[in-house]
């Protein structure tokens, strides 16, 4: 079997695994769809969070920054990591305490203001779009290399896979696929 066929098989098997995990862990209620029903073990939650941090946007862009800027690029990596952990530690407990699923819900209720909630939505959309652009660019680059397709086609393939496991599994399915991604990434790093 040649290398290209082996690559297609491995990539296809990983897609099938992620979609299979999402179907296996599919959400049975609204709470499971949005917040995994609060039933994910803390270690698995940490693994899922780490996989998100080690994703294409972080991994490719940070590696590029360090390669291009040397030590100065490494400082961005520390700031990115520290900010991510700090945000999670300072915000997550309050979301849970207030029983809210999203930051805009929390901000709106906490400050009794629709305007504050709107500002939170705009900030989150800006940050999310910036992150997703880097993420999808990384996916397009990776898939164009492995599958011998254009970068744009790689982006569409990545979007389709993410769409499928998000729709089938909700947050519960996404969390478990992120755990699987964590295991793959840790093995790749090692």
JSON list of N, CA and C in Angstrom, two decimals, residues 112-177:
[
{"chain": "A", "resi": 112, "resn": "UNK", "atom": "N", "xyz": [-27.43, 43.41, 35.38]},
{"chain": "A", "resi": 112, "resn": "UNK", "atom": "CA", "xyz": [-28.81, 43.84, 35.12]},
{"chain": "A", "resi": 112, "resn": "UNK", "atom": "C", "xyz": [-28.89, 44.78, 33.92]},
{"chain": "A", "resi": 113, "resn": "UNK", "atom": "N", "xyz": [-28.22, 44.37, 32.84]},
{"chain": "A", "resi": 113, "resn": "UNK", "atom": "CA", "xyz": [-28.13, 45.28, 31.71]},
{"chain": "A", "resi": 113, "resn": "UNK", "atom": "C", "xyz": [-28.13, 44.52, 30.39]},
{"chain": "A", "resi": 114, "resn": "UNK", "atom": "N", "xyz": [-29.05, 44.89, 29.50]},
{"chain": "A", "resi": 114, "resn": "UNK", "atom": "CA", "xyz": [-29.05, 44.33, 28.14]},
{"chain": "A", "resi": 114, "resn": "UNK", "atom": "C", "xyz": [-27.87, 44.91, 27.35]},
{"chain": "A", "resi": 115, "resn": "UNK", "atom": "N", "xyz": [-27.49, 46.14, 27.64]},
{"chain": "A", "resi": 115, "resn": "UNK", "atom": "CA", "xyz": [-26.36, 46.76, 26.93]},
{"chain": "A", "resi": 115, "resn": "UNK", "atom": "C", "xyz": [-25.06, 46.02, 27.24]},
{"chain": "A", "resi": 116, "resn": "UNK", "atom": "N", "xyz": [-24.85, 45.67, 28.51]},
{"chain": "A", "resi": 116, "resn": "UNK", "atom": "CA", "xyz": [-23.65, 44.92, 28.88]},
{"chain": "A", "resi": 116, "resn": "UNK", "atom": "C", "xyz": [-23.64, 43.56, 28.20]},
{"chain": "A", "resi": 117, "resn": "UNK", "atom": "N", "xyz": [-24.81, 42.94, 28.11]},
{"chain": "A", "resi": 117, "resn": "UNK", "atom": "CA", "xyz": [-24.92, 41.66, 27.44]},
{"chain": "A", "resi": 117, "resn": "UNK", "atom": "C", "xyz": [-24.58, 41.80, 25.96]},
{"chain": "A", "resi": 118, "resn": "UNK", "atom": "N", "xyz": [-25.03, 42.87, 25.33]},
{"chain": "A", "resi": 118, "resn": "UNK", "atom": "CA", "xyz": [-24.74, 43.12, 23.91]},
{"chain": "A", "resi": 118, "resn": "UNK", "atom": "C", "xyz": [-23.25, 43.35, 23.70]},
{"chain": "A", "resi": 119, "resn": "UNK", "atom": "N", "xyz": [-22.62, 44.12, 24.58]},
{"chain": "A", "resi": 119, "resn": "UNK", "atom": "CA", "xyz": [-21.17, 44.34, 24.49]},
{"chain": "A", "resi": 119, "resn": "UNK", "atom": "C", "xyz": [-20.42, 43.01, 24.62]},
{"chain": "A", "resi": 120, "resn": "UNK", "atom": "N", "xyz": [-20.88, 42.15, 25.53]},
{"chain": "A", "resi": 120, "resn": "UNK", "atom": "CA", "xyz": [-20.26, 40.84, 25.71]},
{"chain": "A", "resi": 120, "resn": "UNK", "atom": "C", "xyz": [-20.40, 40.00, 24.44]},
{"chain": "A", "resi": 121, "resn": "UNK", "atom": "N", "xyz": [-21.56, 40.07, 23.79]},
{"chain": "A", "resi": 121, "resn": "UNK", "atom": "CA", "xyz": [-21.76, 39.33, 22.54]},
{"chain": "A", "resi": 121, "resn": "UNK", "atom": "C", "xyz": [-20.80, 39.82, 21.47]},
{"chain": "A", "resi": 122, "resn": "UNK", "atom": "N", "xyz": [-20.67, 41.14, 21.32]},
{"chain": "A", "resi": 122, "resn": "UNK", "atom": "CA", "xyz": [-19.76, 41.70, 20.31]},
{"chain": "A", "resi": 122, "resn": "UNK", "atom": "C", "xyz": [-18.31, 41.29, 20.60]},
{"chain": "A", "resi": 123, "resn": "UNK", "atom": "N", "xyz": [-17.90, 41.36, 21.85]},
{"chain": "A", "resi": 123, "resn": "UNK", "atom": "CA", "xyz": [-16.53, 40.96, 22.22]},
{"chain": "A", "resi": 123, "resn": "UNK", "atom": "C", "xyz": [-16.29, 39.48, 21.94]},
{"chain": "A", "resi": 124, "resn": "UNK", "atom": "N", "xyz": [-17.25, 38.64, 22.31]},
{"chain": "A", "resi": 124, "resn": "UNK", "atom": "CA", "xyz": [-17.11, 37.20, 22.08]},
{"chain": "A", "resi": 124, "resn": "UNK", "atom": "C", "xyz": [-17.10, 36.86, 20.60]},
{"chain": "A", "resi": 125, "resn": "UNK", "atom": "N", "xyz": [-17.94, 37.52, 19.81]},
{"chain": "A", "resi": 125, "resn": "UNK", "atom": "CA", "xyz": [-17.94, 37.28, 18.37]},
{"chain": "A", "resi": 125, "resn": "UNK", "atom": "C", "xyz": [-16.62, 37.69, 17.74]},
{"chain": "A", "resi": 126, "resn": "UNK", "atom": "N", "xyz": [-16.08, 38.81, 18.17]},
{"chain": "A", "resi": 126, "resn": "UNK", "atom": "CA", "xyz": [-14.80, 39.27, 17.63]},
{"chain": "A", "resi": 126, "resn": "UNK", "atom": "C", "xyz": [-13.69, 38.29, 17.98]},
{"chain": "A", "resi": 127, "resn": "UNK", "atom": "N", "xyz": [-13.62, 37.89, 19.23]},
{"chain": "A", "resi": 127, "resn": "UNK", "atom": "CA", "xyz": [-12.59, 36.93, 19.65]},
{"chain": "A", "resi": 127, "resn": "UNK", "atom": "C", "xyz": [-12.79, 35.58, 18.97]},
{"chain": "A", "resi": 128, "resn": "UNK", "atom": "N", "xyz": [-14.03, 35.12, 18.89]},
{"chain": "A", "resi": 128, "resn": "UNK", "atom": "CA", "xyz": [-14.31, 33.82, 18.29]},
{"chain": "A", "resi": 128, "resn": "UNK", "atom": "C", "xyz": [-13.99, 33.81, 16.80]},
{"chain": "A", "resi": 129, "resn": "UNK", "atom": "N", "xyz": [-14.36, 34.87, 16.10]},
{"chain": "A", "resi": 129, "resn": "UNK", "atom": "CA", "xyz": [-14.06, 34.92, 14.66]},
{"chain": "A", "resi": 129, "resn": "UNK", "atom": "C", "xyz": [-12.56, 34.96, 14.41]},
{"chain": "A", "resi": 130, "resn": "UNK", "atom": "N", "xyz": [-11.83, 35.70, 15.23]},
{"chain": "A", "resi": 130, "resn": "UNK", "atom": "CA", "xyz": [-10.38, 35.73, 15.09]},
{"chain": "A", "resi": 130, "resn": "UNK", "atom": "C", "xyz": [-9.79, 34.35, 15.30]},
{"chain": "A", "resi": 131, "resn": "UNK", "atom": "N", "xyz": [-10.27, 33.66, 16.31]},
{"chain": "A", "resi": 131, "resn": "UNK", "atom": "CA", "xyz": [-9.79, 32.32, 16.62]},
{"chain": "A", "resi": 131, "resn": "UNK", "atom": "C", "xyz": [-10.17, 31.33, 15.52]},
{"chain": "A", "resi": 132, "resn": "UNK", "atom": "N", "xyz": [-11.42, 31.39, 15.05]},
{"chain": "A", "resi": 132, "resn": "UNK", "atom": "CA", "xyz": [-11.90, 30.46, 14.03]},
{"chain": "A", "resi": 132, "resn": "UNK", "atom": "C", "xyz": [-11.16, 30.66, 12.71]},
{"chain": "A", "resi": 133, "resn": "UNK", "atom": "N", "xyz": [-10.83, 31.90, 12.37]},
{"chain": "A", "resi": 133, "resn": "UNK", "atom": "CA", "xyz": [-10.07, 32.14, 11.14]},
{"chain": "A", "resi": 133, "resn": "UNK", "atom": "C", "xyz": [-8.72, 31.42, 11.20]},
{"chain": "A", "resi": 134, "resn": "UNK", "atom": "N", "xyz": [-8.03, 31.54, 12.33]},
{"chain": "A", "resi": 134, "resn": "UNK", "atom": "CA", "xyz": [-6.76, 30.84, 12.50]},
{"chain": "A", "resi": 134, "resn": "UNK", "atom": "C", "xyz": [-6.95, 29.33, 12.52]},
{"chain": "A", "resi": 135, "resn": "UNK", "atom": "N", "xyz": [-7.98, 28.88, 13.19]},
{"chain": "A", "resi": 135, "resn": "UNK", "atom": "CA", "xyz": [-8.27, 27.45, 13.31]},
{"chain": "A", "resi": 135, "resn": "UNK", "atom": "C", "xyz": [-8.55, 26.84, 11.93]},
{"chain": "A", "resi": 136, "resn": "UNK", "atom": "N", "xyz": [-9.43, 27.45, 11.19]},
{"chain": "A", "resi": 136, "resn": "UNK", "atom": "CA", "xyz": [-9.80, 26.91, 9.88]},
{"chain": "A", "resi": 136, "resn": "UNK", "atom": "C", "xyz": [-8.65, 27.03, 8.87]},
{"chain": "A", "resi": 137, "resn": "UNK", "atom": "N", "xyz": [-7.85, 28.07, 8.99]},
{"chain": "A", "resi": 137, "resn": "UNK", "atom": "CA", "xyz": [-6.67, 28.17, 8.13]},
{"chain": "A", "resi": 137, "resn": "UNK", "atom": "C", "xyz": [-5.72, 27.02, 8.41]},
{"chain": "A", "resi": 138, "resn": "UNK", "atom": "N", "xyz": [-5.52, 26.72, 9.69]},
{"chain": "A", "resi": 138, "resn": "UNK", "atom": "CA", "xyz": [-4.67, 25.59, 10.07]},
{"chain": "A", "resi": 138, "resn": "UNK", "atom": "C", "xyz": [-5.23, 24.27, 9.57]},
{"chain": "A", "resi": 139, "resn": "UNK", "atom": "N", "xyz": [-6.54, 24.10, 9.67]},
{"chain": "A", "resi": 139, "resn": "UNK", "atom": "CA", "xyz": [-7.19, 22.89, 9.17]},
{"chain": "A", "resi": 139, "resn": "UNK", "atom": "C", "xyz": [-6.99, 22.78, 7.66]},
{"chain": "A", "resi": 140, "resn": "UNK", "atom": "N", "xyz": [-7.17, 23.89, 6.95]},
{"chain": "A", "resi": 140, "resn": "UNK", "atom": "CA", "xyz": [-6.99, 23.88, 5.50]},
{"chain": "A", "resi": 140, "resn": "UNK", "atom": "C", "xyz": [-5.56, 23.53, 5.10]},
{"chain": "A", "resi": 141, "resn": "UNK", "atom": "N", "xyz": [-4.58, 24.07, 5.82]},
{"chain": "A", "resi": 141, "resn": "UNK", "atom": "CA", "xyz": [-3.18, 23.76, 5.54]},
{"chain": "A", "resi": 141, "resn": "UNK", "atom": "C", "xyz": [-2.90, 22.28, 5.80]},
{"chain": "A", "resi": 142, "resn": "UNK", "atom": "N", "xyz": [-3.35, 21.78, 6.95]},
{"chain": "A", "resi": 142, "resn": "UNK", "atom": "CA", "xyz": [-3.11, 20.37, 7.29]},
{"chain": "A", "resi": 142, "resn": "UNK", "atom": "C", "xyz": [-3.78, 19.42, 6.30]},
{"chain": "A", "resi": 143, "resn": "UNK", "atom": "N", "xyz": [-5.04, 19.68, 5.99]},
{"chain": "A", "resi": 143, "resn": "UNK", "atom": "CA", "xyz": [-5.73, 18.78, 5.06]},
{"chain": "A", "resi": 143, "resn": "UNK", "atom": "C", "xyz": [-5.18, 18.88, 3.64]},
{"chain": "A", "resi": 144, "resn": "UNK", "atom": "N", "xyz": [-4.77, 20.08, 3.23]},
{"chain": "A", "resi": 144, "resn": "UNK", "atom": "CA", "xyz": [-4.21, 20.20, 1.88]},
{"chain": "A", "resi": 144, "resn": "UNK", "atom": "C", "xyz": [-2.93, 19.38, 1.76]},
{"chain": "A", "resi": 145, "resn": "UNK", "atom": "N", "xyz": [-2.15, 19.30, 2.85]},
{"chain": "A", "resi": 145, "resn": "UNK", "atom": "CA", "xyz": [-0.94, 18.47, 2.85]},
{"chain": "A", "resi": 145, "resn": "UNK", "atom": "C", "xyz": [-1.25, 16.99, 2.84]},
{"chain": "A", "resi": 146, "resn": "UNK", "atom": "N", "xyz": [-2.13, 16.57, 3.75]},
{"chain": "A", "resi": 146, "resn": "UNK", "atom": "CA", "xyz": [-2.38, 15.15, 3.93]},
{"chain": "A", "resi": 146, "resn": "UNK", "atom": "C", "xyz": [-3.27, 14.55, 2.84]},
{"chain": "A", "resi": 147, "resn": "UNK", "atom": "N", "xyz": [-4.22, 15.32, 2.35]},
{"chain": "A", "resi": 147, "resn": "UNK", "atom": "CA", "xyz": [-5.19, 14.78, 1.41]},
{"chain": "A", "resi": 147, "resn": "UNK", "atom": "C", "xyz": [-4.95, 15.22, -0.04]},
{"chain": "A", "resi": 148, "resn": "UNK", "atom": "N", "xyz": [-3.90, 15.99, -0.27]},
{"chain": "A", "resi": 148, "resn": "UNK", "atom": "CA", "xyz": [-3.59, 16.51, -1.61]},
{"chain": "A", "resi": 148, "resn": "UNK", "atom": "C", "xyz": [-4.78, 17.22, -2.25]},
{"chain": "A", "resi": 149, "resn": "UNK", "atom": "N", "xyz": [-5.38, 18.12, -1.48]},
{"chain": "A", "resi": 149, "resn": "UNK", "atom": "CA", "xyz": [-6.47, 18.95, -1.97]},
{"chain": "A", "resi": 149, "resn": "UNK", "atom": "C", "xyz": [-6.05, 20.40, -1.77]},
{"chain": "A", "resi": 150, "resn": "UNK", "atom": "N", "xyz": [-6.83, 21.30, -2.34]},
{"chain": "A", "resi": 150, "resn": "UNK", "atom": "CA", "xyz": [-6.53, 22.72, -2.12]},
{"chain": "A", "resi": 150, "resn": "UNK", "atom": "C", "xyz": [-6.81, 23.10, -0.67]},
{"chain": "A", "resi": 151, "resn": "UNK", "atom": "N", "xyz": [-6.26, 24.18, -0.24]},
{"chain": "A", "resi": 151, "resn": "UNK", "atom": "CA", "xyz": [-6.48, 24.66, 1.13]},
{"chain": "A", "resi": 151, "resn": "UNK", "atom": "C", "xyz": [-7.96, 24.95, 1.36]},
{"chain": "A", "resi": 152, "resn": "UNK", "atom": "N", "xyz": [-8.62, 25.54, 0.37]},
{"chain": "A", "resi": 152, "resn": "UNK", "atom": "CA", "xyz": [-10.05, 25.84, 0.50]},
{"chain": "A", "resi": 152, "resn": "UNK", "atom": "C", "xyz": [-10.87, 24.56, 0.67]},
{"chain": "A", "resi": 153, "resn": "UNK", "atom": "N", "xyz": [-10.54, 23.54, -0.11]},
{"chain": "A", "resi": 153, "resn": "UNK", "atom": "CA", "xyz": [-11.25, 22.26, 0.02]},
{"chain": "A", "resi": 153, "resn": "UNK", "atom": "C", "xyz": [-10.99, 21.66, 1.39]},
{"chain": "A", "resi": 154, "resn": "UNK", "atom": "N", "xyz": [-9.76, 21.77, 1.89]},
{"chain": "A", "resi": 154, "resn": "UNK", "atom": "CA", "xyz": [-9.43, 21.29, 3.23]},
{"chain": "A", "resi": 154, "resn": "UNK", "atom": "C", "xyz": [-10.25, 21.98, 4.30]},
{"chain": "A", "resi": 155, "resn": "UNK", "atom": "N", "xyz": [-10.47, 23.28, 4.13]},
{"chain": "A", "resi": 155, "resn": "UNK", "atom": "CA", "xyz": [-11.30, 24.03, 5.08]},
{"chain": "A", "resi": 155, "resn": "UNK", "atom": "C", "xyz": [-12.73, 23.50, 5.07]},
{"chain": "A", "resi": 156, "resn": "UNK", "atom": "N", "xyz": [-13.28, 23.25, 3.88]},
{"chain": "A", "resi": 156, "resn": "UNK", "atom": "CA", "xyz": [-14.66, 22.74, 3.78]},
{"chain": "A", "resi": 156, "resn": "UNK", "atom": "C", "xyz": [-14.78, 21.35, 4.38]},
{"chain": "A", "resi": 157, "resn": "UNK", "atom": "N", "xyz": [-13.78, 20.50, 4.18]},
{"chain": "A", "resi": 157, "resn": "UNK", "atom": "CA", "xyz": [-13.80, 19.17, 4.77]},
{"chain": "A", "resi": 157, "resn": "UNK", "atom": "C", "xyz": [-13.79, 19.28, 6.30]},
{"chain": "A", "resi": 158, "resn": "UNK", "atom": "N", "xyz": [-12.91, 20.14, 6.83]},
{"chain": "A", "resi": 158, "resn": "UNK", "atom": "CA", "xyz": [-12.83, 20.34, 8.28]},
{"chain": "A", "resi": 158, "resn": "UNK", "atom": "C", "xyz": [-14.13, 20.88, 8.85]},
{"chain": "A", "resi": 159, "resn": "UNK", "atom": "N", "xyz": [-14.73, 21.83, 8.16]},
{"chain": "A", "resi": 159, "resn": "UNK", "atom": "CA", "xyz": [-15.99, 22.39, 8.63]},
{"chain": "A", "resi": 159, "resn": "UNK", "atom": "C", "xyz": [-17.10, 21.33, 8.65]},
{"chain": "A", "resi": 160, "resn": "UNK", "atom": "N", "xyz": [-17.12, 20.48, 7.62]},
{"chain": "A", "resi": 160, "resn": "UNK", "atom": "CA", "xyz": [-18.15, 19.44, 7.55]},
{"chain": "A", "resi": 160, "resn": "UNK", "atom": "C", "xyz": [-17.99, 18.46, 8.71]},
{"chain": "A", "resi": 161, "resn": "UNK", "atom": "N", "xyz": [-16.76, 18.06, 9.03]},
{"chain": "A", "resi": 161, "resn": "UNK", "atom": "CA", "xyz": [-16.53, 17.12, 10.12]},
{"chain": "A", "resi": 161, "resn": "UNK", "atom": "C", "xyz": [-16.95, 17.74, 11.45]},
{"chain": "A", "resi": 162, "resn": "UNK", "atom": "N", "xyz": [-16.53, 18.97, 11.70]},
{"chain": "A", "resi": 162, "resn": "UNK", "atom": "CA", "xyz": [-16.89, 19.65, 12.95]},
{"chain": "A", "resi": 162, "resn": "UNK", "atom": "C", "xyz": [-18.41, 19.82, 13.04]},
{"chain": "A", "resi": 163, "resn": "UNK", "atom": "N", "xyz": [-19.03, 20.19, 11.94]},
{"chain": "A", "resi": 163, "resn": "UNK", "atom": "CA", "xyz": [-20.48, 20.35, 11.93]},
{"chain": "A", "resi": 163, "resn": "UNK", "atom": "C", "xyz": [-21.17, 19.04, 12.31]},
{"chain": "A", "resi": 164, "resn": "UNK", "atom": "N", "xyz": [-20.71, 17.94, 11.72]},
{"chain": "A", "resi": 164, "resn": "UNK", "atom": "CA", "xyz": [-21.33, 16.64, 12.00]},
{"chain": "A", "resi": 164, "resn": "UNK", "atom": "C", "xyz": [-21.21, 16.25, 13.46]},
{"chain": "A", "resi": 165, "resn": "UNK", "atom": "N", "xyz": [-20.00, 16.35, 14.03]},
{"chain": "A", "resi": 165, "resn": "UNK", "atom": "CA", "xyz": [-19.92, 15.90, 15.41]},
{"chain": "A", "resi": 165, "resn": "UNK", "atom": "C", "xyz": [-20.51, 16.90, 16.39]},
{"chain": "A", "resi": 166, "resn": "UNK", "atom": "N", "xyz": [-20.63, 18.16, 16.02]},
{"chain": "A", "resi": 166, "resn": "UNK", "atom": "CA", "xyz": [-21.31, 19.12, 16.89]},
{"chain": "A", "resi": 166, "resn": "UNK", "atom": "C", "xyz": [-22.82, 18.90, 16.88]},
{"chain": "A", "resi": 167, "resn": "UNK", "atom": "N", "xyz": [-23.38, 18.64, 15.71]},
{"chain": "A", "resi": 167, "resn": "UNK", "atom": "CA", "xyz": [-24.82, 18.42, 15.61]},
{"chain": "A", "resi": 167, "resn": "UNK", "atom": "C", "xyz": [-25.21, 17.10, 16.26]},
{"chain": "A", "resi": 168, "resn": "UNK", "atom": "N", "xyz": [-24.43, 16.04, 16.01]},
{"chain": "A", "resi": 168, "resn": "UNK", "atom": "CA", "xyz": [-24.77, 14.74, 16.58]},
{"chain": "A", "resi": 168, "resn": "UNK", "atom": "C", "xyz": [-24.57, 14.69, 18.09]},
{"chain": "A", "resi": 169, "resn": "UNK", "atom": "N", "xyz": [-23.50, 15.30, 18.58]},
{"chain": "A", "resi": 169, "resn": "UNK", "atom": "CA", "xyz": [-23.15, 15.11, 19.98]},
{"chain": "A", "resi": 169, "resn": "UNK", "atom": "C", "xyz": [-23.38, 16.26, 20.90]},
{"chain": "A", "resi": 170, "resn": "UNK", "atom": "N", "xyz": [-23.60, 17.45, 20.38]},
{"chain": "A", "resi": 170, "resn": "UNK", "atom": "CA", "xyz": [-23.70, 18.62, 21.24]},
{"chain": "A", "resi": 170, "resn": "UNK", "atom": "C", "xyz": [-22.41, 18.81, 22.04]},
{"chain": "A", "resi": 171, "resn": "UNK", "atom": "N", "xyz": [-22.49, 19.52, 23.14]},
{"chain": "A", "resi": 171, "resn": "UNK", "atom": "CA", "xyz": [-21.30, 19.78, 23.95]},
{"chain": "A", "resi": 171, "resn": "UNK", "atom": "C", "xyz": [-20.73, 18.51, 24.55]},
{"chain": "A", "resi": 172, "resn": "UNK", "atom": "N", "xyz": [-21.60, 17.57, 24.88]},
{"chain": "A", "resi": 172, "resn": "UNK", "atom": "CA", "xyz": [-21.14, 16.31, 25.43]},
{"chain": "A", "resi": 172, "resn": "UNK", "atom": "C", "xyz": [-20.29, 15.55, 24.40]},
{"chain": "A", "resi": 173, "resn": "UNK", "atom": "N", "xyz": [-20.79, 15.46, 23.18]},
{"chain": "A", "resi": 173, "resn": "UNK", "atom": "CA", "xyz": [-20.04, 14.79, 22.12]},
{"chain": "A", "resi": 173, "resn": "UNK", "atom": "C", "xyz": [-18.76, 15.53, 21.78]},
{"chain": "A", "resi": 174, "resn": "UNK", "atom": "N", "xyz": [-18.83, 16.87, 21.75]},
{"chain": "A", "resi": 174, "resn": "UNK", "atom": "CA", "xyz": [-17.64, 17.67, 21.45]},
{"chain": "A", "resi": 174, "resn": "UNK", "atom": "C", "xyz": [-16.59, 17.47, 22.53]},
{"chain": "A", "resi": 175, "resn": "UNK", "atom": "N", "xyz": [-17.01, 17.43, 23.79]},
{"chain": "A", "resi": 175, "resn": "UNK", "atom": "CA", "xyz": [-16.06, 17.23, 24.88]},
{"chain": "A", "resi": 175, "resn": "UNK", "atom": "C", "xyz": [-15.33, 15.90, 24.72]},
{"chain": "A", "resi": 176, "resn": "UNK", "atom": "N", "xyz": [-16.06, 14.84, 24.43]},
{"chain": "A", "resi": 176, "resn": "UNK", "atom": "CA", "xyz": [-15.42, 13.54, 24.30]},
{"chain": "A", "resi": 176, "resn": "UNK", "atom": "C", "xyz": [-14.55, 13.43, 23.04]},
{"chain": "A", "resi": 177, "resn": "UNK", "atom": "N", "xyz": [-14.95, 14.11, 21.96]},
{"chain": "A", "resi": 177, "resn": "UNK", "atom": "CA", "xyz": [-14.07, 14.11, 20.78]},
{"chain": "A", "resi": 177, "resn": "UNK", "atom": "C", "xyz": [-12.81, 14.93, 21.06]}
]
